[in-house]
Amino acid sequence: MRRQGRPSEIGRLAAPVARLIDWAWQRVHWWVITMAVLYCLSGITVVKSDEVAVILRWGRLVGATPALQEHGPGLLFAFPRPVDQVVRVQVKHVWEVPVTTLAGVVTQEQVPDEDEESVTSSNENTLDPLTQGYALTGDENVVQVYMVARYRVRDAAEWALFGPTAKDVLRVEVTAAMVRSLGEMGVDQVLSDGRKTLIATAARRAQAGLDAAHSGLELSSLELTSLAPPQILASDFDAVQSAFIEAQTEQNDAQASAESSIPQAQAQADAAVQTAQADAASALATAKGDADAFLALNREYVASPLVVRERLYRDAIEKAIDTAGKVRWVPPPVGGNYHGFRISIAPRVGSGSDEKQ
Amino acid sequence: MVDAMKTQRWLRAVVGSLALAAIFFQATAVVVGEGQAVLVTRFGRPLRAATKPGLHWKLPWPIDSALLIDMRRRVYETGQTEMLTRDKKNIIARTFVVWRVGDPLAFTQAIGVQGGAEAKLDGLLTNAAIGTLGGHDLSALVSTNPSDLQVDQIESELLASTAPVAMRNYGVALEQIRLERIALPEENVTAVFDQMRAERRQFAAKYQAEGEQAASKIRSDAELEAARITAKGAEETARIRGESAAQVAKTYADAHRINPELYRFTRSMDSLDKLVTGNTSLILRTDSEPFSLLQSKDQK
């Protein structure tokens, strides 16, 4: 390759350089060879277990689809720089970022510098939109949300080479998605059974936003650590809750008393019926007994009426004499009339008396 | 000796040409990576932009020089600005934009350093937001009625009104504009709070009234049912007692019908037994039984 034409001038100029190279070569040639070999091997990269690597050859991404671009854990053979550049990305790790833009207090860095307005709100009964985060629900109620977003890298090349900063894009996309999702639901729905729907809708919107921003990120979960009306209204919301619970309790009490009063009434009615049945049975038994006794007596009476009649009369009179507190005997009237004979008929001595002649 | 000289010459040539090649490569090659662009300037004047990743060439310094431009997407949030909706309601809105350098040449000429881009975008976006939101009611942003909401439309309007301007004036490509925040001015929040309080009280009163009504209905239903059961019981009792009385009366009547005279007599004796108690004073004639028997004995 060397030209023979004008060797003298170039040779003369290059002579000191050639001597230097010769001198250096003789002393450090092993080093040079070692360095050259090491340079050739410098393209070999170790990809760790939670990483994938993409290769840029002359700056251009190798591979057409993410599956072809990404190289999994292990040894990766690539050319040394400047031909190849290996970019390693942690893809399995799940990162967590708190989103406080709609929470009670926004961090200082997110407060834009509004020079003329001093942001000192002494009034408790309001919220300063510049320093205090909140969102409006569909029925124009104010709620405050504290969110935690968990994400991981889904498309390593997109995230590393084209995407915006992960934390920034997550914060804004999640905030926008939540503001929009809250804006289409009523406050009562949001604070009760609509919470799951809210999270699902917001997460879906945030993911759509992340995809549209070519972030290469996947929102693995969106969590609401708190979702509540502002502190100053907490007692009003609690009052509704306790009114609801009281109403439920009152209904339950009424139900309980109803459940006990109906069986009670049933039991009383049953007892009355049973008593009546028992009374009836006993009355009938008594009547039958009396009837039998009467029939027996009758048989005797038919046989000898005078004797039976006499006996009965005497039994009765004797019993009456025995029972009565006082017994008086009076002579039979003379000629059918009593004269000057007074009978006092009185249940008790000393009370008013009737006189009979 | 000749061999050694030859080897040495060969070695010199290799090392020398490698060094020269390295220097030449360093001076003229430009590696444009993914997500990057390079603006080549000749004597400071922008010449061309290399936006495709790969190996590009330029003349060595000081003729040409290469300016690396970050083409990755970036997020910018505007300030919070108070604006008026079509239904004359004050709101405070904030938008964010996902942008990237769309035209490196125009971008460098219009803005130069990248920090300046965001100040220009802020003005553009804020003006667009004021204009666009002024054409919609507040219910297009927040409403429980899905047919009122027009957020998608508003965001597309914002993008349509700003993206061409940003590209033409600043070489900036806007890819996504979203409403990040919809809030109310401080003084309006008080009114909203009052309204929220009133609504809560109304709800509490409603729950209370509904609870009382339901409870009293349950109670009165139960009372009615209990009364019905008691009445049925009473009816049954009366029926049993009536039937029993009839049966008893029939039993007695059947027996007494056989000998009414004896019945009358025994009834008189029973009545006598019942009428005479410990307080009774009994007055008997001396000629009645059993005194008469004693008398007659004495006389005989």
XYZ file of C-alpha atoms in Angstrom:
657
model
C 0.000 0.000 0.000
C 2.924 2.284 0.390
C 3.670 4.604 -2.433
C 7.137 4.890 -3.820
C 6.696 8.398 -5.316
C 7.778 10.819 -2.648
C 9.005 8.816 0.238
C 11.724 11.142 1.382
C 9.576 14.027 2.601
C 6.862 11.888 4.318
C 9.512 9.568 5.701
C 11.395 12.510 7.129
C 8.272 13.936 8.727
C 7.051 10.576 10.046
C 10.437 9.459 11.294
C 10.037 10.784 14.900
C 6.490 9.337 15.096
C 7.735 6.003 13.783
C 10.543 6.006 16.305
C 8.070 6.787 19.094
C 5.771 3.965 18.007
C 8.691 1.567 17.798
C 9.925 2.626 21.227
C 6.488 2.375 22.806
C 5.726 -0.894 21.106
C 8.878 -2.511 22.412
C 7.964 -1.596 25.999
C 4.196 -1.910 26.201
C 3.218 -4.238 23.367
C 1.659 -6.784 25.777
C -0.441 -4.068 27.288
C -1.558 -2.871 23.908
C -2.520 -6.355 22.827
C -4.375 -6.919 26.129
C -6.250 -3.633 25.808
C -7.180 -4.387 22.208
C -8.578 -7.780 23.200
C -10.472 -6.292 26.135
C -11.934 -3.630 23.841
C -13.151 -6.314 21.479
C -14.805 -8.132 24.383
C -16.334 -4.980 25.904
C -19.537 -5.515 23.983
C -20.400 -8.568 26.042
C -22.912 -7.576 28.680
C -24.414 -9.447 31.614
C -28.200 -8.953 31.798
C -29.463 -9.490 35.340
C -32.442 -11.635 36.255
C -34.941 -8.776 36.547
C -33.716 -6.923 33.480
C -34.012 -6.975 29.747
C -31.544 -5.356 27.376
C -31.982 -3.720 23.985
C -29.176 -3.161 21.486
C -28.655 0.038 19.508
C -26.441 -0.642 16.488
C -25.084 2.599 15.097
C -27.848 4.197 17.153
C -30.580 2.147 15.509
C -32.711 -0.261 17.512
C -32.072 -3.879 16.573
C -35.302 -5.813 16.037
C -38.690 -4.796 14.722
C -40.994 -5.867 17.545
C -40.542 -5.680 21.316
C -40.126 -9.462 21.410
C -37.213 -9.300 18.986
C -35.741 -6.153 20.558
C -35.619 -7.376 24.110
C -32.987 -9.790 25.300
C -33.583 -11.652 28.512
C -31.249 -12.360 31.417
C -27.870 -13.954 30.692
C -24.831 -13.118 28.606
C -25.500 -10.806 25.694
C -22.956 -10.685 22.855
C -22.756 -7.298 21.180
C -20.148 -5.304 19.331
C -18.087 -2.824 21.295
C -18.812 0.876 21.193
C -19.334 2.908 19.099
C -20.985 0.201 17.006
C -23.352 -1.216 19.595
C -24.821 0.338 22.672
C -26.599 -1.923 25.143
C -29.384 -0.394 27.236
C -30.473 -2.443 30.225
C -33.895 -1.856 31.784
C -35.389 -3.251 35.000
C -38.737 -4.643 33.865
C -39.894 -6.939 36.634
C -39.602 -4.458 39.438
C -42.848 -2.754 40.446
C -42.373 0.854 41.434
C -44.719 2.837 43.586
C -45.477 6.516 43.323
C -47.854 8.438 45.603
C -50.149 10.829 43.732
C -51.089 13.706 46.015
C -52.284 16.229 43.444
C -55.904 15.792 44.572
C -55.145 15.217 48.244
C -55.486 17.713 51.065
C -52.103 19.310 50.703
C -50.152 19.502 47.481
C -46.392 19.397 47.766
C -44.574 22.640 47.190
C -42.995 21.657 43.883
C -46.397 21.258 42.298
C -47.563 24.695 43.337
C -46.907 27.091 40.492
C -45.404 30.418 41.386
C -48.291 32.824 41.305
C -46.512 35.989 42.277
C -49.234 38.537 42.984
C -51.498 36.239 44.977
C -50.368 35.328 48.419
C -51.591 31.859 49.193
C -52.497 32.283 52.817
C -56.066 31.221 53.299
C -57.050 31.911 56.871
C -60.660 31.112 56.082
C -61.300 27.553 57.181
C -64.537 27.262 55.268
C -62.923 27.045 51.862
C -60.083 25.480 49.941
C -57.404 27.251 48.003
C -57.158 25.431 44.673
C -53.528 26.416 44.293
C -52.271 24.887 47.517
C -54.919 22.335 48.403
C -55.809 19.539 46.064
C -59.356 18.371 45.497
C -61.626 17.265 42.710
C -65.244 17.867 41.802
C -67.708 15.036 41.537
C -70.409 14.938 38.890
C -72.906 16.588 41.253
C -70.409 19.371 42.064
C -69.360 18.134 45.475
C -65.789 18.471 46.642
C -63.776 15.357 47.488
C -60.133 14.757 48.248
C -58.268 11.703 47.028
C -54.917 10.293 47.995
C -53.717 7.740 45.488
C -50.842 5.334 45.176
C -49.971 4.150 41.679
C -47.869 1.043 41.121
C -46.281 0.562 37.772
C -43.705 -1.422 35.901
C -41.980 -1.167 32.560
C -43.844 -3.060 29.880
C -41.993 -2.007 26.756
C -38.337 -1.535 27.624
C -37.304 0.131 24.378
C -40.211 2.548 24.355
C -39.690 3.485 27.974
C -35.922 3.935 27.700
C -35.733 5.655 24.334
C -38.967 7.486 23.605
C -41.016 7.852 26.749
C -41.293 10.777 29.102
C -40.082 10.597 32.689
C -42.033 7.846 34.402
C -42.972 9.762 37.556
C -44.144 12.865 35.687
C -46.275 11.032 33.194
C -47.797 8.802 35.857
C -48.707 11.690 38.085
C -50.426 13.690 35.355
C -52.147 10.762 33.648
C -53.450 9.311 36.908
C -54.617 12.729 38.109
C -56.386 13.517 34.833
C -58.013 10.085 34.753
C -59.218 10.442 38.344
C -60.544 13.988 37.828
C -62.472 12.844 34.807
C -63.813 9.681 36.437
C -64.905 11.558 39.558
C -66.524 14.181 37.346
C -69.017 11.705 35.977
C -70.127 10.117 39.266
C -72.214 11.427 42.142
C -70.604 11.965 45.539
C -72.750 9.352 47.278
C -71.920 6.776 44.661
C -68.223 7.587 44.884
C -68.168 7.333 48.674
C -70.086 4.069 48.862
C -70.563 1.279 46.367
C -69.153 3.144 43.360
C -65.608 3.116 44.659
C -64.571 -0.005 42.760
C -66.073 1.287 39.537
C -64.282 4.581 40.081
C -60.908 2.900 40.532
C -61.455 0.613 37.558
C -62.528 3.482 35.292
C -59.696 5.748 36.399
C -57.093 2.988 36.012
C -58.370 2.159 32.533
C -58.229 5.817 31.483
C -54.781 6.297 32.997
C -53.491 3.248 31.124
C -54.961 4.570 27.873
C -53.173 7.858 28.538
C -49.887 6.122 29.314
C -50.172 4.176 26.067
C -50.978 7.310 24.101
C -47.931 9.021 25.611
C -45.736 6.092 24.444
C -44.516 5.749 27.985
C -43.926 1.980 27.748
C -45.357 1.726 31.273
C -48.034 -0.494 32.686
C -50.125 0.666 35.607
C -50.221 -2.503 37.659
C -52.505 -1.115 40.343
C -54.183 2.065 41.428
C -55.021 2.310 45.081
C -57.019 4.937 46.916
C -55.525 5.308 50.359
C -58.156 7.875 51.167
C -61.224 9.198 49.414
C -63.299 11.557 51.502
C -64.993 14.940 51.571
C -62.880 17.757 53.047
C -62.218 17.518 56.779
C -64.451 20.475 57.554
C -67.477 18.623 56.145
C -66.637 15.295 57.756
C -69.118 15.766 60.622
C -71.961 16.495 58.185
C -71.204 13.340 56.227
C -70.892 11.352 59.454
C -74.290 12.665 60.564
C -75.879 11.196 57.453
C -74.148 7.920 58.140
C -75.331 7.802 61.736
C -78.866 8.819 60.729
C -78.850 5.921 58.307
C -77.623 3.516 60.983
C -80.160 4.827 63.502
C -82.950 4.330 61.009
C -81.774 0.772 60.426
C -81.594 0.142 64.173
C -85.066 1.515 64.686
C -86.434 -0.746 61.986
C -84.608 -3.726 63.441
C -85.996 -2.978 66.912
C -89.506 -2.717 65.507
C -88.985 -5.966 63.630
C -87.745 -7.680 66.787
C -90.701 -6.496 68.859
C -93.080 -7.518 66.074
C -91.494 -10.938 65.971
C -92.041 -11.372 69.723
C -95.540 -9.804 70.014
C -97.205 -11.998 67.386
C -96.184 -15.329 68.969
C -97.122 -13.897 72.371
C -100.620 -13.102 71.157
C -100.830 -16.529 69.566
C -99.790 -18.185 72.824
C -102.364 -16.218 74.842
C -105.114 -17.067 72.382
C -104.132 -20.741 72.441
C -104.121 -20.755 76.252
C -107.606 -19.194 76.396
C -108.953 -21.793 73.970
C -107.407 -24.624 75.963
C -108.849 -23.292 79.242
C -112.264 -23.040 77.645
C -111.963 -26.619 76.371
C -110.915 -27.860 79.814
C -113.752 -25.949 81.489
C -116.239 -27.343 79.001
C -115.042 -30.890 79.567
C -115.217 -30.513 83.325
C -118.681 -28.879 83.228
C -119.977 -31.666 81.039
C -118.463 -34.288 83.330
C -120.081 -32.625 86.339
C -123.424 -32.414 84.559
C -123.268 -36.091 83.595
C -122.398 -37.012 87.169
C -125.286 -34.947 88.485
C -127.614 -36.436 85.923
C -126.584 -39.982 86.858
C -127.041 -39.172 90.542
C -130.514 -37.762 89.828
C -131.472 -40.858 87.834
C -130.306 -43.100 90.672
C -132.280 -41.061 93.180
C -135.254 -41.231 90.892
C -135.142 -44.994 90.875
C -135.349 -44.962 94.683
C -138.042 -42.312 94.666
C -140.212 -44.254 92.244
C -139.945 -47.257 94.576
C -140.853 -45.404 97.787
C -141.523 -41.726 97.239
C -142.560 -40.807 100.768
C -139.565 -42.296 102.458
C -137.126 -40.667 100.060
C -138.871 -37.352 100.271
C -138.920 -37.444 104.033
C -135.264 -38.391 104.230
C -134.223 -35.644 101.889
C -136.289 -33.073 103.714
C -134.928 -34.043 107.085
C -131.316 -34.100 105.817
C -131.783 -30.612 104.476
C -133.414 -29.223 107.605
C -130.811 -30.775 109.843
C -128.036 -29.415 107.773
C -129.700 -25.995 107.745
C -130.076 -26.031 111.529
C -126.479 -27.111 111.814
C -125.224 -24.400 109.498
C -127.385 -21.492 110.657
C -125.877 -19.105 113.222
C -129.163 -18.793 115.173
C -132.198 -20.980 115.342
C -135.431 -19.804 116.950
C -138.523 -21.757 117.529
C -141.904 -20.150 117.438
C -145.286 -21.699 118.327
C -147.700 -22.246 115.510
C -150.154 -19.385 114.990
C -153.375 -19.369 116.689
C -156.242 -19.451 114.189
C -153.847 -18.959 111.309
C -152.479 -15.573 112.538
C -149.692 -14.319 114.719
C -150.647 -11.632 117.235
C -148.151 -9.426 118.941
C -145.334 -11.530 117.689
C -142.478 -9.830 115.930
C -139.917 -11.392 113.657
C -136.809 -9.480 112.875
C -135.213 -10.413 109.561
C -131.736 -9.007 109.520
C -128.442 -10.388 108.317
C -126.556 -8.449 110.999
C -127.529 -7.188 114.403
C -127.665 -3.422 114.679
C -128.405 -2.507 111.064
C -131.752 -1.272 109.820
C -134.565 -3.737 110.391
C -137.736 -4.726 108.712
C -140.662 -5.647 110.704
C -143.241 -8.115 109.711
C -146.384 -8.888 111.462
C 17.035 -8.654 9.836
C 15.089 -7.995 6.672
C 12.105 -9.862 8.125
C 12.207 -7.818 11.300
C 12.284 -4.603 9.298
C 9.316 -5.772 7.227
C 7.296 -6.692 10.296
C 8.088 -3.366 11.852
C 6.995 -1.453 8.743
C 3.789 -3.496 8.536
C 3.086 -2.844 12.187
C 3.683 0.859 11.768
C 1.336 1.006 8.835
C -1.447 -0.838 10.682
C -1.225 1.151 13.898
C -0.842 4.412 12.027
C -3.791 3.827 9.713
C -5.978 2.661 12.607
C -5.170 5.818 14.514
C -5.861 7.951 11.442
C -9.139 6.114 10.829
C -10.187 6.669 14.426
C -9.438 10.365 14.201
C -11.246 10.657 10.847
C -14.255 8.736 12.195
C -14.405 10.858 15.320
C -14.365 14.033 13.267
C -16.870 13.089 10.564
C -19.230 10.401 11.848
C -22.344 11.219 13.797
C -24.194 8.358 15.486
C -27.840 9.302 15.871
C -29.514 7.127 18.474
C -33.183 6.223 18.829
C -35.059 9.100 20.416
C -32.472 11.578 19.317
C -31.875 13.903 16.401
C -28.785 15.681 15.300
C -28.731 19.129 13.803
C -25.697 19.656 11.561
C -24.597 23.269 11.297
C -22.051 24.656 8.858
C -20.161 27.571 10.323
C -22.952 27.950 12.848
C -25.730 28.015 10.239
C -28.207 25.103 10.503
C -27.712 22.896 7.502
C -29.838 19.809 7.977
C -31.341 17.690 10.675
C -30.648 13.977 10.933
C -33.748 12.522 12.522
C -33.418 8.890 11.465
C -31.338 6.800 13.832
C -28.139 5.391 12.383
C -24.759 6.542 11.176
C -24.610 10.004 9.594
C -21.680 12.004 8.215
C -20.508 15.578 8.393
C -17.434 17.556 7.495
C -14.891 17.821 10.275
C -14.737 20.686 12.723
C -14.579 23.660 12.334
C -16.635 23.463 9.132
C -19.537 21.399 10.381
C -20.613 20.795 13.928
C -23.332 18.514 15.337
C -25.944 19.535 17.890
C -27.650 16.643 19.693
C -31.382 17.136 20.285
C -33.435 15.018 22.668
C -36.484 13.823 20.736
C -38.068 11.917 23.608
C -41.550 12.778 24.735
C -41.922 15.139 27.622
C -44.725 16.151 29.931
C -45.556 19.732 30.683
C -48.226 20.934 33.099
C -49.576 24.423 32.654
C -50.251 26.744 35.540
C -53.688 26.769 37.124
C -55.707 29.434 35.395
C -59.065 30.875 36.264
C -61.455 30.899 33.341
C -65.117 31.306 32.554
C -67.369 28.611 31.127
C -70.180 29.341 28.680
C -72.727 29.318 31.516
C -70.659 32.036 33.241
C -69.157 29.909 35.959
C -65.659 30.561 37.180
C -63.436 27.537 37.212
C -59.775 26.926 37.672
C -58.345 24.564 35.129
C -54.979 23.053 34.511
C -53.979 21.043 31.479
C -50.966 18.955 30.691
C -49.453 18.188 27.356
C -47.267 15.371 26.107
C -44.919 16.863 23.544
C -41.730 16.174 21.665
C -39.522 17.991 19.242
C -41.240 17.549 15.902
C -38.993 19.595 13.656
C -35.477 19.950 15.087
C -34.557 22.707 12.691
C -37.571 24.883 13.450
C -37.307 24.027 17.129
C -33.687 25.153 17.383
C -34.373 28.308 15.450
C -37.488 29.267 17.415
C -36.482 28.260 20.885
C -32.807 27.337 20.954
C -32.503 26.058 24.453
C -35.184 23.607 25.449
C -36.156 25.386 28.626
C -37.797 28.143 26.638
C -40.207 25.798 24.938
C -42.356 25.284 28.004
C -42.912 28.976 28.631
C -44.152 29.322 25.050
C -46.325 26.217 25.340
C -47.850 27.532 28.566
C -49.135 30.659 26.869
C -50.414 28.741 23.873
C -52.200 26.107 25.945
C -53.690 28.529 28.453
C -55.132 30.697 25.712
C -56.538 27.661 23.947
C -58.058 26.401 27.197
C -59.722 29.756 27.901
C -61.113 29.817 24.363
C -62.304 26.226 24.305
C -63.804 26.056 27.789
C -65.579 29.362 27.128
C -67.562 27.488 24.510
C -68.787 24.772 26.885
C -70.895 24.653 30.014
C -69.505 23.426 33.309
C -71.745 20.383 32.928
C -69.591 19.348 29.967
C -66.766 18.813 32.462
C -68.537 17.527 35.548
C -71.973 15.981 35.422
C -73.733 12.832 36.500
C -75.565 12.831 33.206
C -73.283 11.078 30.676
C -74.866 12.860 27.725
C -73.719 16.242 29.071
C -70.065 15.300 29.356
C -67.866 16.426 26.509
C -64.369 15.997 27.912
C -63.112 13.975 24.938
C -64.445 16.585 22.567
C -62.901 19.428 24.585
C -59.536 17.703 24.635
C -59.625 17.071 20.892
C -60.617 20.698 20.309
C -57.689 21.821 22.434
C -55.297 19.606 20.515
C -56.697 20.663 17.150
C -56.359 24.352 17.988
C -52.828 24.183 19.380
C -50.957 21.379 17.608
C -50.625 23.075 14.167
C -49.555 26.356 15.766
C -46.981 24.660 17.985
C -45.528 22.776 15.038
C -45.455 25.789 12.733
C -44.100 28.293 15.227
C -41.884 26.220 17.494
C -41.281 22.904 15.737
C -42.994 21.203 18.653
C -45.273 18.214 18.115
C -48.132 18.057 20.639
C -49.328 14.509 21.047
C -51.806 14.609 23.883
C -53.586 17.340 25.822
C -55.633 16.500 28.863
C -57.508 18.384 31.512
C -55.603 17.567 34.630
C -57.494 19.623 37.135
C -60.912 21.194 37.375
C -61.327 23.254 40.512
C -63.267 26.232 41.759
C -62.026 29.650 42.869
C -61.557 29.934 46.606
C -64.597 32.175 47.136
C -66.919 29.781 45.277
C -65.807 26.817 47.346
C -67.551 28.308 50.399
C -70.861 28.312 48.538
C -70.277 24.729 47.428
C -69.542 23.729 51.030
C -72.782 25.358 52.217
C -74.682 23.533 49.518
C -73.008 20.240 50.453
C -73.906 20.774 54.106
C -77.540 21.510 53.260
C -77.669 18.410 51.088
C -76.214 16.267 53.892
C -78.772 17.577 56.396
C -81.522 16.832 53.927
C -80.221 13.280 53.531
C -79.962 12.794 57.306
C -83.535 14.015 57.787
C -84.729 11.796 54.968
C -83.090 8.699 56.431
C -84.502 9.513 59.862
C -88.033 10.017 58.544
C -87.864 6.898 56.398
C -86.584 4.885 59.347
C -89.349 6.091 61.626
C -91.999 5.463 59.017
C -90.765 1.966 58.301
C -90.490 1.157 62.010
C -93.976 2.394 62.810
C -95.390 0.447 59.874
C -93.708 -2.702 61.156
C -95.054 -2.035 64.659
C -98.627 -1.325 63.572
C -98.643 -4.319 61.234
C -97.553 -6.472 64.150
C -100.176 -4.973 66.454
C -102.861 -5.586 63.875
C -101.751 -9.165 63.442
C -101.645 -9.714 67.223
C -105.133 -8.230 67.622
C -106.412 -10.465 64.840
C -104.945 -13.529 66.560
C -106.416 -12.510 69.942
C -109.847 -11.899 68.406
C -109.773 -15.270 66.709
C -108.846 -16.875 70.005
C -111.656 -15.090 71.812
C -114.126 -16.186 69.162
C -113.006 -19.806 69.502
C -113.223 -19.607 73.298
C -116.738 -18.211 73.189
C -117.808 -20.890 70.759
C -116.424 -23.655 73.001
C -118.079 -22.184 76.107
C -121.427 -21.805 74.337
C -121.398 -25.363 73.035
C -120.412 -26.616 76.465
C -123.254 -24.707 78.166
C -125.720 -26.123 75.686
C -124.454 -29.663 76.251
C -124.583 -29.258 80.041
C -128.124 -27.857 79.870
C -129.228 -30.735 77.632
C -127.697 -33.296 79.964
C -129.532 -31.867 82.978
C -132.766 -31.426 81.059
C -132.670 -35.041 79.790
C -132.330 -36.281 83.352
C -134.843 -33.959 85.014
C -137.507 -34.520 82.374
C -137.936 -38.059 83.707
C -139.289 -36.786 87.054
C -139.971 -33.054 87.205
C -141.533 -33.261 90.619
C -138.517 -34.863 92.189
C -136.380 -32.311 90.427
C -138.334 -29.443 91.901
C -138.075 -31.013 95.341
C -134.327 -31.648 95.174
C -133.807 -28.151 93.801
C -135.730 -26.708 96.799
C -133.541 -28.694 99.144
C -130.416 -27.547 97.322
C -131.600 -23.949 97.488
C -132.189 -24.293 101.192
C -128.687 -25.629 101.571
C -127.270 -22.743 99.589
C -129.331 -20.051 101.279
C -128.546 -21.003 104.844
C -125.101 -19.845 105.957
C -123.438 -19.099 109.290
C -125.038 -15.637 109.447
C -128.515 -16.890 108.858
C -131.111 -16.743 111.622
C -133.474 -19.630 111.157
C -136.961 -19.322 112.567
C -138.872 -22.544 112.685
C -142.293 -23.327 113.923
C -142.409 -25.675 116.822
C -144.865 -27.838 114.969
C -142.478 -28.400 112.074
C -140.002 -31.237 111.826
C -137.981 -32.185 113.808
C -139.294 -30.241 116.816
C -142.860 -31.563 116.274
C -141.654 -35.111 116.788
C -140.302 -34.183 120.238
C -143.509 -32.399 121.111
C -145.725 -35.238 120.006
C -143.647 -37.695 122.057
C -144.077 -35.574 125.172
C -147.824 -35.246 124.605
C -148.271 -38.938 124.062
